[in-house]
Amino acid sequence: MKARIRLQKDCIISPIDPRVFGSFIEHLGRAVYTGIYEPDHPTADAFGFRGDVEELIRPLHVTQIRYPGGNFLSGYDWRDGIGPKDKRPVRPDMAWSAIEPNQVGTDEFLQWCERIGAQPMMAVNLGTGTPKDAVELLEYCNGDMHTYWADKRRENGREAPYNVKLWCLGNEMDGPWQICSKTATEYGRIACETAKLMKMFDPTIETVACGSSYRTMPTFGTWEEEVLRQSYPYVDYLSLHQYYTNHEGDVMNFLARSEEMGEFIQEVAAICEKIRLEVGSDKHIGLSFDEWNVWYHYAKNGRVPEKWTVARPIEEENYDFADALLVGSMLNTLLNHADVVKVACLAQLVNALAPIMTEPGGRAWAQTTYWPFLYGSQFGRGTALQQEVEVPTYACGVSPKAPYLSSSAVLSEDGAHVTVFAVNKSLDEAMTLELDGLNAVLEQHVTLNAPSLDSENTADAQPALPREVAVGAEAPELPAASWNMLRFRLA
């Protein structure tokens, strides 16, 4: 099979906002307790956070981490997670039927972000919470005056403000599963008033309003329109959430879902533009795709751990190689929409729907999905280039003409390299990839494949690992069913 990509250095989509390489930590399952935080672990640091997990996170160069939820957010009082740990209340977590000991809270999370080199993307509770609760959390995090909550932060051992700049206004507030879910008008009003109040206190922050929980929600589209009408002057981004499944076992349809993701982005961007014109604003609302991933293995396996436990081990996806191919394709979709997608979060980071897994008290390892994100984050910074792609197609449920190739192209920040991320979705045929339009030499080819599509990386075996491919004068060949990074030096 042959494919051709035509590129020109000056034909760009947009500079890529580094925040598309974000992730997510929620108080869900073992993401926090026995995930990032386990004071009794042999590698734990002085603050109780696992060093082996940090060693896996650091190479990802995650730009920001969304916290503390997620569904957990809508029932969470941030005040429970500050101050002396021995005086913090233990609460039932209604969202996930677990017990929350509140041993990790605002200060622990924000200081952990500083140590690993990531920015926080904090979220405020607009389920059981109020605008007053939200602005008091902002005061606690960012206040530099001698006011009550800023002084409370100082009392708790942190003199300097954290200067958190990116704030989510609730989570999935259209979902009937959400604690204190709302209609579009109800949510639009509280999001507007919360953002307005928070920006009165700190005009430098940016806010993210909740879009639909997923594209097939009955109110998708009308929800976005009403929320934006109510809150447009005070919000900067609108969120998108999407997880893909393969319950039917149709791999080719599953691998085409990244095309569907692109359509979703275009639809929401068009809604934002429609409302911008309707309200007569010069401000363009960006998109925050702050939950994206594959999510279905846990439900398929039918595991139901005991309720009302700490670190209840739920939503632990054992990702296979097919999932890695789709994750790589989804990341391509985000890069190919860099003109509108300015923030994104792979959901999540450790144990729950995560590229990194741990054993309580034991080992940590990288799942198959870790590798496309790692290379994307390391080599996908710069400017997204327009592509003209010629490649054979196939018919599936997503599209009658789904391309066998998913690709994106990035001009490096120094202008010296173009990196192409390419997924060959053909299960049985290698693909020769020709690159036209650039005077460039292939310097590096990294490929990721596995013995089978259902191969999983575990603590004991890692069948899906990236490997270097020798480069030469001929066009590179992408193995059947493979993710690839091709790095070209411009002449």
Coordinates of C-alpha atoms in Angstrom, one line a residue:
M1 CA 0.0 0.0 0.0
K2 CA 1.2 3.5 -0.8
A3 CA 0.4 6.9 0.8
R4 CA 1.6 10.3 -0.1
I5 CA 1.6 13.5 2.1
R6 CA 2.3 16.9 0.5
L7 CA 3.5 19.6 2.9
Q8 CA 4.7 23.1 2.6
K9 CA 6.5 24.9 5.3
D10 CA 4.5 28.1 5.0
C11 CA 1.1 26.3 4.7
I12 CA 0.1 26.1 8.4
I13 CA -2.9 25.3 10.4
S14 CA -1.8 27.2 13.5
P15 CA 0.9 27.3 16.2
I16 CA 0.2 24.4 18.6
D17 CA -0.7 25.5 22.1
P18 CA 1.5 23.4 24.4
R19 CA -1.5 22.8 26.6
V20 CA -2.9 20.2 24.2
F21 CA -0.4 17.9 26.0
G22 CA -2.2 17.9 29.3
S23 CA -3.6 15.2 31.5
F24 CA -6.0 14.6 34.4
I25 CA -5.9 13.4 38.0
E26 CA -9.3 12.9 39.7
H27 CA -10.1 11.4 43.1
L28 CA -11.3 8.3 41.2
G29 CA -10.3 4.7 42.0
R30 CA -6.6 4.5 42.6
A31 CA -5.5 7.6 40.6
V32 CA -4.5 9.4 43.8
Y33 CA -4.2 6.8 46.7
T34 CA -1.7 4.1 45.6
G35 CA -1.4 5.9 42.3
I36 CA 0.5 9.2 42.6
Y37 CA 0.4 9.1 46.5
E38 CA 1.4 6.2 48.7
P39 CA 3.5 7.3 51.8
D40 CA 4.5 3.8 52.7
H41 CA 5.8 2.9 49.2
P42 CA 9.6 2.2 49.0
T43 CA 10.0 5.1 46.5
A44 CA 7.8 7.6 48.3
D45 CA 9.3 11.1 48.7
A46 CA 9.2 13.2 51.9
F47 CA 5.6 14.3 50.9
G48 CA 4.3 10.8 50.4
F49 CA 4.3 10.8 46.5
R50 CA 5.6 7.8 44.6
G51 CA 9.0 8.4 43.0
D52 CA 8.6 5.5 40.5
V53 CA 5.4 7.1 39.2
E54 CA 7.0 10.5 38.9
E55 CA 9.8 8.9 36.9
L56 CA 7.2 7.7 34.4
I57 CA 5.4 11.0 34.3
R58 CA 8.3 13.3 33.8
P59 CA 9.3 12.2 30.3
L60 CA 5.7 12.8 29.2
H61 CA 6.3 16.6 29.7
V62 CA 2.6 17.0 30.7
T63 CA 1.9 20.7 30.4
Q64 CA -1.1 20.9 32.8
I65 CA -3.0 18.4 35.0
R66 CA -6.8 18.9 35.6
Y67 CA -7.8 18.4 39.2
P68 CA -9.8 17.3 41.3
G69 CA -12.4 16.0 38.9
G70 CA -14.4 14.8 37.1
N71 CA -17.6 13.5 38.7
F72 CA -15.9 13.7 42.1
L73 CA -15.8 17.5 41.8
S74 CA -19.5 18.1 42.0
G75 CA -19.7 16.8 45.6
Y76 CA -16.3 18.0 46.9
D77 CA -15.7 20.7 49.4
W78 CA -12.1 21.9 48.9
R79 CA -11.9 23.0 52.5
D80 CA -11.9 19.4 53.5
G81 CA -8.4 19.0 51.9
I82 CA -6.4 21.7 53.6
G83 CA -4.8 22.2 57.0
P84 CA -3.3 19.5 59.3
K85 CA -3.9 16.1 57.9
D86 CA -4.9 14.6 61.2
K87 CA -7.8 17.0 61.5
R88 CA -9.2 16.6 58.0
P89 CA -12.6 14.9 57.7
V90 CA -13.2 11.5 56.1
R91 CA -16.1 11.8 53.7
P92 CA -18.2 9.4 51.6
D93 CA -17.5 10.1 47.9
M94 CA -21.0 9.8 46.4
A95 CA -19.7 10.0 42.8
W96 CA -17.7 6.8 42.9
S97 CA -19.1 5.1 46.0
A98 CA -15.8 5.3 47.8
I99 CA -14.3 6.8 51.0
E100 CA -12.3 9.9 50.6
P101 CA -9.7 10.4 53.4
N102 CA -8.7 13.9 52.2
Q103 CA -5.0 13.2 52.7
V104 CA -4.3 14.8 49.4
G105 CA -5.9 18.1 48.7
T106 CA -5.2 21.5 47.2
D107 CA -1.7 22.2 48.7
E108 CA -0.4 18.7 48.2
F109 CA -1.6 18.6 44.6
L110 CA -0.3 22.1 43.6
Q111 CA 3.1 21.5 45.2
W112 CA 3.3 18.1 43.5
C113 CA 2.7 19.8 40.2
E114 CA 5.5 22.2 40.9
R115 CA 7.9 19.3 41.6
I116 CA 7.1 17.5 38.4
G117 CA 7.0 20.6 36.3
A118 CA 3.3 20.7 35.3
Q119 CA 0.9 23.5 35.6
P120 CA -2.4 22.9 37.4
M121 CA -5.8 23.1 35.8
M122 CA -8.0 23.5 38.8
A123 CA -11.8 22.9 38.8
V124 CA -14.4 24.5 41.0
N125 CA -17.5 22.7 42.3
L126 CA -20.7 24.0 40.6
G127 CA -22.8 21.0 41.7
T128 CA -23.1 21.3 45.4
G129 CA -20.8 24.3 45.4
T130 CA -21.5 28.0 44.9
P131 CA -19.7 31.0 43.3
K132 CA -18.6 32.0 46.8
D133 CA -16.9 28.7 47.3
A134 CA -15.2 29.1 44.0
V135 CA -13.8 32.5 44.6
E136 CA -12.6 31.6 48.1
L137 CA -10.6 28.7 46.6
L138 CA -9.2 31.1 44.1
E139 CA -8.3 33.5 46.9
Y140 CA -6.6 30.6 48.8
C141 CA -4.6 29.7 45.7
N142 CA -3.8 33.0 44.2
G143 CA -4.3 35.7 46.9
D144 CA -1.3 37.9 47.7
M145 CA -3.1 40.3 50.1
H146 CA -3.6 39.7 53.7
T147 CA -7.2 38.4 53.4
Y148 CA -8.8 35.5 55.2
W149 CA -8.2 32.6 52.8
A150 CA -4.8 33.9 51.6
D151 CA -3.7 34.0 55.2
K152 CA -5.1 30.6 55.8
R153 CA -2.8 29.3 53.0
R154 CA 0.1 31.0 54.7
E155 CA -1.0 29.4 58.0
N156 CA -0.9 26.0 56.3
G157 CA 2.7 26.6 55.3
R158 CA 2.6 28.2 51.9
E159 CA 3.6 31.9 51.8
A160 CA 3.7 32.5 48.0
P161 CA 0.6 32.3 45.9
Y162 CA 0.3 29.4 43.5
N163 CA -0.9 31.6 40.7
V164 CA -3.2 29.0 39.1
K165 CA -4.2 30.5 35.7
L166 CA -6.7 27.9 34.2
W167 CA -10.0 27.1 35.9
C168 CA -12.8 24.7 35.0
L169 CA -16.3 25.8 35.9
G170 CA -17.7 22.5 37.1
N171 CA -17.8 19.2 35.3
E172 CA -20.3 17.6 32.9
M173 CA -23.2 19.5 34.4
D174 CA -25.6 18.3 31.7
G175 CA -25.2 14.6 32.8
P176 CA -28.0 13.0 34.9
W177 CA -25.3 11.0 36.7
Q178 CA -23.7 14.3 37.9
I179 CA -24.3 15.4 41.5
C180 CA -26.7 18.4 41.2
S181 CA -26.8 18.4 37.4
K182 CA -28.4 21.4 35.8
T183 CA -30.3 22.6 32.7
A184 CA -28.3 24.6 30.2
T185 CA -29.8 27.8 31.4
E186 CA -29.2 27.0 35.1
Y187 CA -25.6 26.1 34.4
G188 CA -25.0 29.0 32.0
R189 CA -26.1 31.4 34.7
I190 CA -24.0 30.0 37.5
A191 CA -21.0 29.6 35.2
C192 CA -21.4 33.2 34.2
E193 CA -21.7 34.5 37.7
T194 CA -18.8 32.3 39.0
A195 CA -16.5 33.3 36.3
K196 CA -17.4 37.0 36.7
L197 CA -16.7 36.8 40.4
M198 CA -13.5 35.0 40.0
K199 CA -12.2 37.5 37.4
M200 CA -13.1 40.3 39.7
F201 CA -10.6 38.8 42.2
D202 CA -8.0 37.8 39.6
P203 CA -8.4 39.2 36.1
T204 CA -5.4 37.2 34.8
I205 CA -7.2 33.8 35.0
E206 CA -8.9 31.9 32.2
T207 CA -12.0 29.9 32.6
V208 CA -13.5 26.8 30.9
A209 CA -17.2 26.3 30.6
C210 CA -18.7 22.8 30.4
G211 CA -19.8 21.7 27.0
S212 CA -21.9 18.5 26.5
S213 CA -20.6 15.5 28.4
Y214 CA -20.3 13.7 25.0
R215 CA -21.4 14.2 21.4
T216 CA -24.4 11.8 21.6
M217 CA -26.1 13.6 24.6
P218 CA -29.7 14.4 23.6
T219 CA -29.1 18.1 24.2
F220 CA -25.7 18.3 22.3
G221 CA -25.6 21.5 20.4
T222 CA -28.5 23.3 22.1
W223 CA -26.6 22.9 25.4
E224 CA -23.5 24.6 24.0
E225 CA -25.5 27.4 22.5
E226 CA -27.4 28.3 25.6
V227 CA -24.4 28.0 27.9
L228 CA -22.4 30.4 25.7
R229 CA -25.3 32.8 25.4
Q230 CA -25.5 33.0 29.1
S231 CA -21.8 33.2 29.9
Y232 CA -19.9 34.4 26.8
P233 CA -18.2 37.6 28.2
Y234 CA -16.7 35.7 31.1
V235 CA -15.5 32.4 29.7
D236 CA -12.5 31.7 27.5
Y237 CA -12.9 28.0 26.5
L238 CA -15.7 25.5 26.1
S239 CA -15.0 21.9 27.0
L240 CA -15.4 18.7 25.0
H241 CA -15.4 15.2 26.4
Q242 CA -15.2 12.0 24.4
Y243 CA -14.3 8.3 25.1
Y244 CA -14.4 5.6 22.4
T245 CA -15.3 2.0 22.8
N246 CA -15.1 -1.2 20.8
H247 CA -17.8 -3.4 22.4
E248 CA -18.7 -4.8 19.0
G249 CA -15.2 -6.1 18.3
D250 CA -15.0 -4.2 15.0
V251 CA -11.4 -3.1 15.0
M252 CA -11.5 -1.2 11.7
N253 CA -14.5 0.8 12.8
F254 CA -12.9 1.5 16.2
L255 CA -9.7 2.8 14.5
A256 CA -11.8 5.2 12.4
R257 CA -13.2 6.9 15.5
S258 CA -10.5 9.6 15.3
E259 CA -12.3 10.8 12.1
E260 CA -15.5 11.1 14.1
M261 CA -13.6 13.1 16.7
G262 CA -12.5 15.6 14.1
E263 CA -16.2 16.1 13.1
F264 CA -17.1 16.7 16.7
I265 CA -14.4 19.4 17.0
Q266 CA -15.6 21.1 13.9
E267 CA -19.2 21.1 15.0
V268 CA -18.4 22.7 18.4
A269 CA -16.1 25.2 16.8
A270 CA -19.0 26.2 14.5
I271 CA -21.3 26.6 17.4
C272 CA -18.8 28.9 19.2
E273 CA -18.5 31.0 16.0
K274 CA -22.3 31.2 15.6
I275 CA -22.8 32.5 19.2
R276 CA -19.9 34.9 18.8
L277 CA -21.6 36.5 15.9
E278 CA -24.9 36.4 17.7
V279 CA -23.7 38.2 20.8
G280 CA -21.5 40.6 18.7
S281 CA -18.2 39.8 20.4
D282 CA -14.6 40.2 19.1
K283 CA -13.5 37.4 21.4
H284 CA -13.1 33.9 20.0
I285 CA -13.9 31.0 22.4
G286 CA -11.2 28.3 22.2
L287 CA -11.9 24.6 22.7
S288 CA -10.7 22.6 25.7
F289 CA -10.9 18.9 24.9
D290 CA -10.2 18.1 28.6
E291 CA -11.3 14.5 28.6
W292 CA -10.3 12.2 25.8
N293 CA -9.3 8.5 25.7
V294 CA -10.5 4.9 25.2
W295 CA -12.8 3.6 27.9
Y296 CA -14.7 0.2 27.8
H297 CA -12.5 -2.7 28.9
Y298 CA -13.3 -2.3 32.6
A299 CA -17.1 -2.4 32.0
K300 CA -16.7 -5.3 29.6
N301 CA -14.9 -7.4 32.2
G302 CA -17.8 -6.8 34.7
R303 CA -15.6 -6.2 37.7
V304 CA -17.5 -4.6 40.7
P305 CA -15.1 -4.0 43.7
E306 CA -16.5 -3.5 47.1
K307 CA -18.0 -0.1 47.7
W308 CA -17.1 2.5 50.4
T309 CA -13.4 1.7 50.5
V310 CA -10.4 4.0 50.2
A311 CA -8.8 3.7 46.7
R312 CA -11.6 1.6 45.4
P313 CA -10.0 -0.1 42.4
I314 CA -12.4 0.9 39.6
E315 CA -12.1 2.0 36.0
E316 CA -8.7 0.4 35.6
E317 CA -8.4 0.0 31.8
N318 CA -5.9 -2.7 30.6
Y319 CA -5.1 -1.0 27.3
D320 CA -4.2 -3.2 24.4
F321 CA -2.3 -2.3 21.2
A322 CA -5.4 -1.4 19.2
D323 CA -6.1 1.2 21.9
A324 CA -2.6 2.7 21.4
L325 CA -3.3 3.0 17.7
L326 CA -6.5 4.9 18.3
V327 CA -4.9 7.1 21.0
G328 CA -2.2 8.0 18.5
S329 CA -4.8 8.8 15.9
M330 CA -6.8 10.9 18.4
L331 CA -3.7 12.9 19.2
N332 CA -3.2 13.5 15.4
T333 CA -6.8 14.8 15.3
L334 CA -6.1 17.3 18.1
L335 CA -2.9 18.5 16.4
N336 CA -4.8 18.9 13.1
H337 CA -7.3 21.2 14.8
A338 CA -4.7 23.3 16.5
D339 CA -6.5 26.4 15.2
V340 CA -9.4 25.8 17.6
V341 CA -8.2 23.2 20.2
K342 CA -6.1 25.1 22.7
V343 CA -6.3 22.8 25.7
A344 CA -6.6 19.1 26.0
C345 CA -6.3 16.5 28.7
L346 CA -5.7 12.8 28.2
A347 CA -8.0 11.3 30.9
Q348 CA -6.5 10.2 33.1
L349 CA -2.8 9.9 34.2
V350 CA -2.4 7.0 36.7
N351 CA -4.4 3.8 37.2
A352 CA -7.9 5.1 36.2
L353 CA -8.1 5.2 32.4
A354 CA -4.4 5.8 32.4
P355 CA -1.2 5.3 30.5
I356 CA 0.6 4.5 33.8
M357 CA -0.4 1.6 36.1
T358 CA 0.8 0.7 39.6
E359 CA 0.7 -2.1 42.1
P360 CA -0.1 -1.0 45.7
G361 CA 3.3 -1.2 47.4
G362 CA 4.9 -2.5 44.3
R363 CA 5.8 -1.8 40.7
A364 CA 4.8 0.9 38.2
W365 CA 4.8 0.5 34.4
A366 CA 3.8 2.1 31.1
Q367 CA 0.8 0.8 29.2
T368 CA 0.6 0.7 25.4
T369 CA -1.1 4.1 25.2
Y370 CA 1.8 5.8 27.0
W371 CA 4.1 5.7 24.0
P372 CA 2.1 7.7 21.3
F373 CA 1.5 10.4 23.9
L374 CA 5.1 10.5 25.0
Y375 CA 6.5 11.0 21.5
G376 CA 3.7 13.4 20.6
S377 CA 4.4 15.5 23.6
Q378 CA 8.2 15.5 23.1
F379 CA 8.2 16.1 19.4
G380 CA 4.8 17.7 18.7
R381 CA 5.6 21.2 19.9
G382 CA 5.7 23.9 17.2
T383 CA 3.3 24.6 14.3
A384 CA 0.8 22.3 12.8
L385 CA 1.1 22.1 9.1
Q386 CA -1.6 21.5 6.5
Q387 CA -1.5 18.2 4.7
E388 CA -2.7 16.9 1.4
V389 CA -3.0 13.2 1.9
E390 CA -3.5 10.5 -0.7
V391 CA -4.2 7.1 0.7
P392 CA -6.6 4.2 0.1
T393 CA -9.8 4.1 2.1
Y394 CA -12.1 1.5 3.5
A395 CA -15.8 1.4 4.4
C396 CA -17.0 1.1 8.0
G397 CA -19.7 2.3 10.3
V398 CA -18.0 5.6 10.9
S399 CA -17.4 6.4 7.3
P400 CA -17.8 4.9 3.8
K401 CA -14.3 6.2 3.1
A402 CA -12.2 6.0 6.2
P403 CA -8.5 6.5 5.4
Y404 CA -6.0 3.8 6.2
L405 CA -3.6 6.5 7.3
S406 CA -4.0 8.9 10.3
S407 CA -1.3 11.6 10.2
S408 CA -0.3 15.0 11.5
A409 CA 2.7 17.1 10.7
V410 CA 4.5 19.5 13.0
L411 CA 7.1 22.2 12.2
S412 CA 9.5 22.4 15.2
E413 CA 9.8 25.5 17.2
D414 CA 13.2 26.2 15.8
G415 CA 12.1 25.6 12.2
A416 CA 14.7 23.0 11.6
H417 CA 12.6 19.8 11.6
V418 CA 9.2 18.5 10.5
T419 CA 7.9 15.6 12.4
V420 CA 5.2 13.4 11.0
F421 CA 3.1 11.2 13.3
A422 CA 1.6 8.4 11.2
V423 CA -0.7 5.5 12.1
N424 CA -1.0 2.7 9.5
K425 CA -4.5 1.2 10.2
S426 CA -4.2 -1.6 7.8
L427 CA -4.0 -4.8 9.8
D428 CA -2.2 -6.9 7.2
E429 CA -0.4 -4.6 4.8
A430 CA 2.7 -2.3 5.2
M431 CA 2.4 1.2 3.9
T432 CA 5.1 3.0 1.9
L433 CA 4.9 6.7 2.8
E434 CA 6.1 9.4 0.4
L435 CA 6.6 13.0 1.5
D436 CA 6.4 15.7 -1.1
G437 CA 6.8 19.4 -1.0
L438 CA 9.7 19.7 1.4
N439 CA 13.4 19.6 0.9
A440 CA 14.1 17.3 3.8
V441 CA 16.0 14.3 4.9
L442 CA 14.6 11.6 7.2
E443 CA 16.7 11.5 10.3
Q444 CA 14.7 9.3 12.6
H445 CA 12.0 6.8 12.4
V446 CA 10.4 5.3 15.5
T447 CA 7.7 2.7 15.2
L448 CA 5.4 1.1 17.7
N449 CA 3.8 -2.3 17.0
A450 CA 3.0 -5.5 18.8
P451 CA 2.6 -9.2 18.2
S452 CA -1.2 -8.8 18.1
L453 CA -3.9 -6.1 18.5
D454 CA -4.8 -7.4 21.9
S455 CA -1.3 -7.4 23.2
E456 CA -1.1 -5.6 26.6
N457 CA 1.8 -4.2 28.5
T458 CA 2.0 -5.4 32.1
A459 CA 4.4 -5.2 35.0
D460 CA 5.8 -8.6 33.8
A461 CA 5.9 -8.2 30.0
Q462 CA 6.1 -5.3 27.6
P463 CA 5.3 -6.6 24.1
A464 CA 4.5 -3.1 22.8
L465 CA 7.6 -0.9 23.0
P466 CA 8.9 1.7 20.5
R467 CA 11.9 0.8 18.4
E468 CA 14.2 2.7 16.1
V469 CA 14.0 1.8 12.4
A470 CA 17.0 2.2 10.2
V471 CA 16.6 5.1 7.7
G472 CA 17.9 5.3 4.2
A473 CA 17.3 7.0 0.9
E474 CA 14.1 5.1 0.1
A475 CA 10.6 6.2 1.3
P476 CA 10.0 4.9 4.8
E477 CA 7.8 1.9 5.3
L478 CA 5.1 1.8 8.0
P479 CA 4.5 -1.7 9.3
A480 CA 1.0 -3.1 9.2
A481 CA -1.0 -1.9 12.3
S482 CA 1.6 0.5 13.6
W483 CA 2.1 3.9 15.1
N484 CA 5.1 5.8 13.7
M485 CA 7.1 9.0 14.3
L486 CA 9.1 10.3 11.3
R487 CA 11.5 13.2 12.0
F488 CA 12.8 15.1 8.9
R489 CA 15.6 17.6 8.9
L490 CA 14.9 20.5 6.6
A491 CA 17.6 21.5 4.1

